[in-house]
Coordinates of C-alpha atoms in Angstrom, one line a residue:
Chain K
X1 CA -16.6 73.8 -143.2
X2 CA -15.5 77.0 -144.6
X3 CA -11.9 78.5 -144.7
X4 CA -11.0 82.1 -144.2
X5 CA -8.0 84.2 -143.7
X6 CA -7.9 86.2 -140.6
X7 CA -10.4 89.0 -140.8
X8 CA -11.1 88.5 -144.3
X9 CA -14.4 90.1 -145.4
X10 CA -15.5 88.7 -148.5
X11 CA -19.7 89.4 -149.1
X12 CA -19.5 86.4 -151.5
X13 CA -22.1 84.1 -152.2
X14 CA -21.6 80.8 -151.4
X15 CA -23.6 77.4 -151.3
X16 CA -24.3 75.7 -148.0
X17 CA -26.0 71.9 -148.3
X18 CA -27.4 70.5 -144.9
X19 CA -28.9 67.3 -143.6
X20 CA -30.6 67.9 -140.2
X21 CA -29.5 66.3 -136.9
X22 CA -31.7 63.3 -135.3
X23 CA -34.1 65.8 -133.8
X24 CA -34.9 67.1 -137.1
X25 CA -33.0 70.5 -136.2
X26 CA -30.8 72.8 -138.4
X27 CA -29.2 74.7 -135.1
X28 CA -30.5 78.4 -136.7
X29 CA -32.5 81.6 -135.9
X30 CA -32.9 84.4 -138.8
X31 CA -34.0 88.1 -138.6
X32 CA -35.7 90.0 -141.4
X33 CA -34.0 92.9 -142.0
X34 CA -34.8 95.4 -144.9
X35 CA -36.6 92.7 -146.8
X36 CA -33.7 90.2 -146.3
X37 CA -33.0 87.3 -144.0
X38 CA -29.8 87.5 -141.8
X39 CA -28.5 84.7 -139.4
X40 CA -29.1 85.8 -135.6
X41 CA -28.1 82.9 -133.6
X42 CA -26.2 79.4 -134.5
X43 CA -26.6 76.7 -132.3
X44 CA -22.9 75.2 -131.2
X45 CA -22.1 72.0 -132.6
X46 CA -25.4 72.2 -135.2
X47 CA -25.6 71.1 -138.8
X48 CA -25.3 74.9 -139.7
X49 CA -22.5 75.8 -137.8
X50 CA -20.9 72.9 -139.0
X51 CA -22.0 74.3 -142.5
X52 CA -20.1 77.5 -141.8
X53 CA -22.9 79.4 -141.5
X54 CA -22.0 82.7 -139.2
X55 CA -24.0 85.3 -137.4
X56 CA -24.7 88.3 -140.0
X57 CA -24.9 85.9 -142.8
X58 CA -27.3 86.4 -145.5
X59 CA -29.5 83.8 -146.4
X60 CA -30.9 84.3 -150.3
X61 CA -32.4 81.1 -151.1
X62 CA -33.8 77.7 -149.5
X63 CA -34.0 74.9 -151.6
X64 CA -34.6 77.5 -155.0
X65 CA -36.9 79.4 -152.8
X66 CA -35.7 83.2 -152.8
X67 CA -36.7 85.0 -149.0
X68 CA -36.4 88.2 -150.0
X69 CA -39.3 90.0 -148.5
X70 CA -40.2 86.7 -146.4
X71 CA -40.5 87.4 -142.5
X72 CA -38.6 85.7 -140.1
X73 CA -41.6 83.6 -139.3
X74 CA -41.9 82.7 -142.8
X75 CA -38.3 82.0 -143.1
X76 CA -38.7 79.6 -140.4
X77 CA -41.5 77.5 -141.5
X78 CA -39.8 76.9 -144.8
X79 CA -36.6 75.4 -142.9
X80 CA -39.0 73.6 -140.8
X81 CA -40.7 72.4 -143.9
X82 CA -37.6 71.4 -146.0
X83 CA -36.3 67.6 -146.2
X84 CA -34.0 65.9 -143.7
X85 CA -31.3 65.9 -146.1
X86 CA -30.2 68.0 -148.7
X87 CA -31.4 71.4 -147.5
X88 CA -29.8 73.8 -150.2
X89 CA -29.1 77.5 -149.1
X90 CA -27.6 80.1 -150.9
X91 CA -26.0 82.5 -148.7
X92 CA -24.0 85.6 -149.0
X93 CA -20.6 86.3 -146.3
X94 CA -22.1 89.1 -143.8
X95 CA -23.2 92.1 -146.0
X96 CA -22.7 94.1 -143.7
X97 CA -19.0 93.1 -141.7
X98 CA -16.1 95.2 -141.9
X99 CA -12.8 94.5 -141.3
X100 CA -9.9 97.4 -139.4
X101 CA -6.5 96.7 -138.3
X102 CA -5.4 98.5 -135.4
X103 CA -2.0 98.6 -133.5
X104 CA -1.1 98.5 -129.5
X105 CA 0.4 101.8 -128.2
X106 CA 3.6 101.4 -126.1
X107 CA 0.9 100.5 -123.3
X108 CA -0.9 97.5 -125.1
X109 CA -3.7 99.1 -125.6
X110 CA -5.4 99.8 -129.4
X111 CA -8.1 102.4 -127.7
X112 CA -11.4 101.3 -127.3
X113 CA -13.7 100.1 -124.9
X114 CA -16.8 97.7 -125.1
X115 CA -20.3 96.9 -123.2
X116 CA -21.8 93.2 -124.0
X117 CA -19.4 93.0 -126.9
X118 CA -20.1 96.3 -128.4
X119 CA -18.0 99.1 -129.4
X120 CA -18.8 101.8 -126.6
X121 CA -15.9 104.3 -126.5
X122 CA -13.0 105.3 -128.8
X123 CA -10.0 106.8 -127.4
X124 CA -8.7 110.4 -128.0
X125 CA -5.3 109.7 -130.4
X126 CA -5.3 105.9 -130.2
X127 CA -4.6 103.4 -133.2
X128 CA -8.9 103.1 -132.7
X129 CA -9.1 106.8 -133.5
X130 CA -6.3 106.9 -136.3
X131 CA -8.2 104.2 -138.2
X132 CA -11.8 105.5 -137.6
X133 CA -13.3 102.7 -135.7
X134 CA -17.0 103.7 -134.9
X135 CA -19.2 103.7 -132.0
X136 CA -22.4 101.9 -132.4
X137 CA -20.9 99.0 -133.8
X138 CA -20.6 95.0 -132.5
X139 CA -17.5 92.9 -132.7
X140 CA -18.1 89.8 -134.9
X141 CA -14.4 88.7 -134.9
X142 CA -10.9 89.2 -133.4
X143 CA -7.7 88.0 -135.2
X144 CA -10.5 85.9 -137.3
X145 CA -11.8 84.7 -134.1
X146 CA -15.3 84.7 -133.4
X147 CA -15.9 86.4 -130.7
X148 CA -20.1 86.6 -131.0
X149 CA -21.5 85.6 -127.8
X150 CA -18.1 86.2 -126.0
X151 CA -17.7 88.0 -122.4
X152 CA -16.2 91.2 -122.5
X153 CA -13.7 90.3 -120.2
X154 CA -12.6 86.7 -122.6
X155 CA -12.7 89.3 -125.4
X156 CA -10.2 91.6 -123.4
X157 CA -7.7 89.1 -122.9
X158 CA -7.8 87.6 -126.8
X159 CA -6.9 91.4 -127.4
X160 CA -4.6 91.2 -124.8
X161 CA -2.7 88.3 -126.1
X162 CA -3.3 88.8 -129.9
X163 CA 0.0 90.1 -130.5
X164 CA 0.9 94.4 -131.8
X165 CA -1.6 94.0 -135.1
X166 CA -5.1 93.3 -133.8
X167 CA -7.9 92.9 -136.9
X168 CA -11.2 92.9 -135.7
X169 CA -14.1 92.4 -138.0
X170 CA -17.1 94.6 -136.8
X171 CA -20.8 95.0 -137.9
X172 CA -23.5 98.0 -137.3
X173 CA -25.4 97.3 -133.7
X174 CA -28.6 98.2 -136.0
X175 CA -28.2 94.9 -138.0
X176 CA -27.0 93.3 -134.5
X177 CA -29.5 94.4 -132.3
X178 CA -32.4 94.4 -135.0
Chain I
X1 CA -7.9 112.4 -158.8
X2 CA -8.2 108.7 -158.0
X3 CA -8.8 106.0 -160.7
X4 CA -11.0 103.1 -159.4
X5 CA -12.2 100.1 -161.2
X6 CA -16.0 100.1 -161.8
X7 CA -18.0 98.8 -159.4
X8 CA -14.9 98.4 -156.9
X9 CA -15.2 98.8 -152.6
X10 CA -11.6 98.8 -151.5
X11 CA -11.9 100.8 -147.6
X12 CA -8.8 101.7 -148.3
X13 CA -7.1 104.5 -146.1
X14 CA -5.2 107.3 -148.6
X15 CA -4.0 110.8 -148.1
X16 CA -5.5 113.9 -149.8
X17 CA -3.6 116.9 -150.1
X18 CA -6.1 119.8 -150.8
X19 CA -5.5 123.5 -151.6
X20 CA -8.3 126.1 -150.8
X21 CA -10.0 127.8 -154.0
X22 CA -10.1 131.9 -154.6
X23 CA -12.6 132.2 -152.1
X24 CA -10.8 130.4 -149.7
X25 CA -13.2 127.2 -149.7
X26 CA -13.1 123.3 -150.3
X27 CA -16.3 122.6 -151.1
X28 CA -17.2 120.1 -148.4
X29 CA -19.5 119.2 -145.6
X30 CA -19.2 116.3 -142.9
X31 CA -21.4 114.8 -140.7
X32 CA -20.8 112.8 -137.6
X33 CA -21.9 109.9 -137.5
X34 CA -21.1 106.8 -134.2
X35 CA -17.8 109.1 -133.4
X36 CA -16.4 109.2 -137.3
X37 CA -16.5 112.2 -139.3
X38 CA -18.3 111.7 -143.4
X39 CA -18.4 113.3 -146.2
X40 CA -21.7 114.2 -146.8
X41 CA -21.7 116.2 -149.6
X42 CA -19.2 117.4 -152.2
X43 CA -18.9 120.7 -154.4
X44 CA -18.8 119.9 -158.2
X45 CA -15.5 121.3 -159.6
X46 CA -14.3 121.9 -156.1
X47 CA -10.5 121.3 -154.8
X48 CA -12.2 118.3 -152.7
X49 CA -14.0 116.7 -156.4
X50 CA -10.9 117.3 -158.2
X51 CA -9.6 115.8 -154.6
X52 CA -11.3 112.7 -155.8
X53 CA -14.0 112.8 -151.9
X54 CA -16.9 111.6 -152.3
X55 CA -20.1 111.3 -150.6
X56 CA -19.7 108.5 -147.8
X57 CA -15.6 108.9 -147.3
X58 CA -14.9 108.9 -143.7
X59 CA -12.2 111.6 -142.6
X60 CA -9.7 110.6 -140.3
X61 CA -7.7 113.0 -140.2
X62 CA -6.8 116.8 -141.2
X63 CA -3.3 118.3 -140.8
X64 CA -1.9 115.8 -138.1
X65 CA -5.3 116.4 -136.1
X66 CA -7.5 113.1 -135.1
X67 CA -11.2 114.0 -136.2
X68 CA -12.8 110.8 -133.8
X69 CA -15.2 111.4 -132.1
X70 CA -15.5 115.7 -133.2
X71 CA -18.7 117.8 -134.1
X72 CA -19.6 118.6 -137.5
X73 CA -19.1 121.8 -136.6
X74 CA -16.0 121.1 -134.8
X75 CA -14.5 119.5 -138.0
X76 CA -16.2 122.1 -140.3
X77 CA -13.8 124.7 -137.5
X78 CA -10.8 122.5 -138.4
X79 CA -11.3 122.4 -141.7
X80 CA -12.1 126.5 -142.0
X81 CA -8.6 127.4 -140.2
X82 CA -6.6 125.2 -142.0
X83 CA -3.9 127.3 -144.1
X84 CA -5.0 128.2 -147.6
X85 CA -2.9 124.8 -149.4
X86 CA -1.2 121.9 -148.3
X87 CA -4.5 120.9 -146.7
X88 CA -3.4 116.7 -145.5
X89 CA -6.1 114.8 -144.9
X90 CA -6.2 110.9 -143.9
X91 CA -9.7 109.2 -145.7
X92 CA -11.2 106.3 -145.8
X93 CA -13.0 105.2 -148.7
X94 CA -16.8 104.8 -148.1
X95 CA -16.4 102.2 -145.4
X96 CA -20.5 101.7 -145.6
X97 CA -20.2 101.4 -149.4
X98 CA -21.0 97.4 -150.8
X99 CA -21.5 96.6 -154.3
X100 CA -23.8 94.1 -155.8
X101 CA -24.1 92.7 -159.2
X102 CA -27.7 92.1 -161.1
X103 CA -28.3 90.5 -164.5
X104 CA -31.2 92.1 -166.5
X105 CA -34.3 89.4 -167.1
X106 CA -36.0 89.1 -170.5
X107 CA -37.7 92.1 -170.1
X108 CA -34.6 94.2 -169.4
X109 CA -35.3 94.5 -165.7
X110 CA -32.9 94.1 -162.5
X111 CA -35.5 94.0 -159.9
X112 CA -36.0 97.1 -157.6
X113 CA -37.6 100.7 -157.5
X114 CA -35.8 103.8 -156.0
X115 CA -37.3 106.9 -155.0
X116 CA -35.2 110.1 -154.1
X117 CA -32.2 107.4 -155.0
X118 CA -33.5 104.9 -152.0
X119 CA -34.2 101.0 -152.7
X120 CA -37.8 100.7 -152.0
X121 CA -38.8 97.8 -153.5
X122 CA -37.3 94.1 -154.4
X123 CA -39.1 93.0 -157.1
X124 CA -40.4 88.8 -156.2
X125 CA -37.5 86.2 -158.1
X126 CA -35.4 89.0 -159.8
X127 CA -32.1 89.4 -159.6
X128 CA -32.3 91.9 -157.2
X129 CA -33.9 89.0 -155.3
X130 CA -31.7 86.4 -155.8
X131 CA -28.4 88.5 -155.2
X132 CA -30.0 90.2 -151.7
X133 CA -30.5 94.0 -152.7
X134 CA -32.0 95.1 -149.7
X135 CA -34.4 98.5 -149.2
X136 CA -33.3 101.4 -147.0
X137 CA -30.5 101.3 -149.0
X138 CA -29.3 104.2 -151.2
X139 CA -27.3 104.5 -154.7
X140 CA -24.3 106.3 -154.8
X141 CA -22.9 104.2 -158.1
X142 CA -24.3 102.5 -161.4
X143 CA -21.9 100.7 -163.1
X144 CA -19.2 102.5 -161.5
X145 CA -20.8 106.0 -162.4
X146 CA -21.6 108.9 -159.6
X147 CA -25.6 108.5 -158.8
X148 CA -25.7 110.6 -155.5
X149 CA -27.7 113.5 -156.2
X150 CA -28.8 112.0 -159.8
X151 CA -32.3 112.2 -160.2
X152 CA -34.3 108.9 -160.5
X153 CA -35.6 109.0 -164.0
X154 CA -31.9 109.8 -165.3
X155 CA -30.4 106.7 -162.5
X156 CA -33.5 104.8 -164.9
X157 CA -32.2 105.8 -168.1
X158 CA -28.3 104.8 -166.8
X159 CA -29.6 101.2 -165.9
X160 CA -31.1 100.9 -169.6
X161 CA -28.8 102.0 -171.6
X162 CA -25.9 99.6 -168.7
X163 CA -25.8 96.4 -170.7
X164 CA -26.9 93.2 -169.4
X165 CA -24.5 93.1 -165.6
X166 CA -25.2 96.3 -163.8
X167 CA -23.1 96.7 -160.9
X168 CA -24.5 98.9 -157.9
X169 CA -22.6 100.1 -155.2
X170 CA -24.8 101.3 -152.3
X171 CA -24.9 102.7 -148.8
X172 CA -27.2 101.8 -145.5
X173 CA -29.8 105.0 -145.9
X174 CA -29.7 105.4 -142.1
X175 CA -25.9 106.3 -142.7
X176 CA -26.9 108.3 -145.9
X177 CA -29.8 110.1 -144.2
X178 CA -28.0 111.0 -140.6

């Protein structure tokens, strides 16, 4: 597994090597996005999460294959394809995250609001406003947690109890919702 | 005027203090865009060039006032009224901006087509490929050098005559084209 620093945003490339799980699985959905292939969904517990591979990663290459330009339906046959073991990806860190660090007000709050874990409403004068978070825009992490998938409500109280300095990493709905 | 390394993506929040020209102008126009106010284009030779704004900078702030969530033509107001110098504004460098780096093949090629400045095409197994350039994408920097509002056959002639490593930096085209 991968190591980061909380809310780091790197865009590196990286290499990820796999073996699939007794059902033959790799535990990942992909999107094809402006002629690239982005990670939608990672199955809990799956060979890829345990690979560190993360919602809004891109994936470049399959066992020397480049996808660039490949659907996702094409992307998916060639991971269906690939060995048991030794599935070789090349994958860059979300192209497309963002990191902002925000501060509570003398009420706790950093100003602004969310709806199924995206950014819905930023507050007139709050630490959101001062450092230009945007509308239009899903939370990946908190404090370097993930908080993809997250209830609103789970995601208010890490916020709650994350201490004055709150990070969150954040990535375009657009790519998100794609 | 601000000194950045070529090819270099900080999002780094910094203060500009502006002072109108003779005719009482800065030489800028925003656009909002999900509740942020950007730079969308930039006088040459104007007190916001010599500034060091550029195309994509997100403005925070002007004179102590919060610009989230304003008009265009609310901040275009601000920006009008505000006293001939001392002009403070809070920026945030091109918070869409990414950079990618491409090694030219054999035949001198890095692997994509623009048109009007735009990615269009990802050339199959070049490095465009193989490092994720995606289309709907617009240059604003070869190499570290200004590309916005460059037209294509000169952005051409830049990549030629670039060496072997050419470093873009460039911007989501939905952002670009708001």
């Amino acid at each position: 597994s991968v190591r980061r620093k909380r809310g780091e945003v790197s865009n590196a490339l990286r290499q990820v090597v796999l073996c699939k799980d007794t059902a033959c699985k790799i535990g990942l959905r992909v999107k094809a996005v402006n002629k690239g292939v982005f990670v939608c969904l990672v199955t809990k517990g799956s060979p890829a999460a345990l690979g560190g591979l993360r919602f809004g990663d891109q994936i470049l290459q399959v066992n020397g294959v480049n996808l660039a330009g490949y659907s996702s339906d094409k992307a998916h046959e060639i991971l269906k394809k690939a060995s048991e073991n030794n599935v070789v990806m090349v994958v860059r860190d979300r192209p497309f995250e963002r990191a902002v660090t925000l501060h509570k007000d003398s009420a706790g709050l950093v100003g602004f609001e969310i709806r199924d874990g995206k950014i819905v409403t930023i507050a007139v004068n709050s630490s959101a406003a001062r450092n230009g978070l945007l509308i239009e825009h899903n939370l990946l992490e908190v404090n370097g947690q993930n908080v993809v998938g997250v209830k609103d409500k789970e995601i208010g109280t890490i916020i709650q109890d994350g201490g004055n300095v709150i990070t969150v990493t954040i990535i375009p709905s657009l790519i998100y919702d794609h």
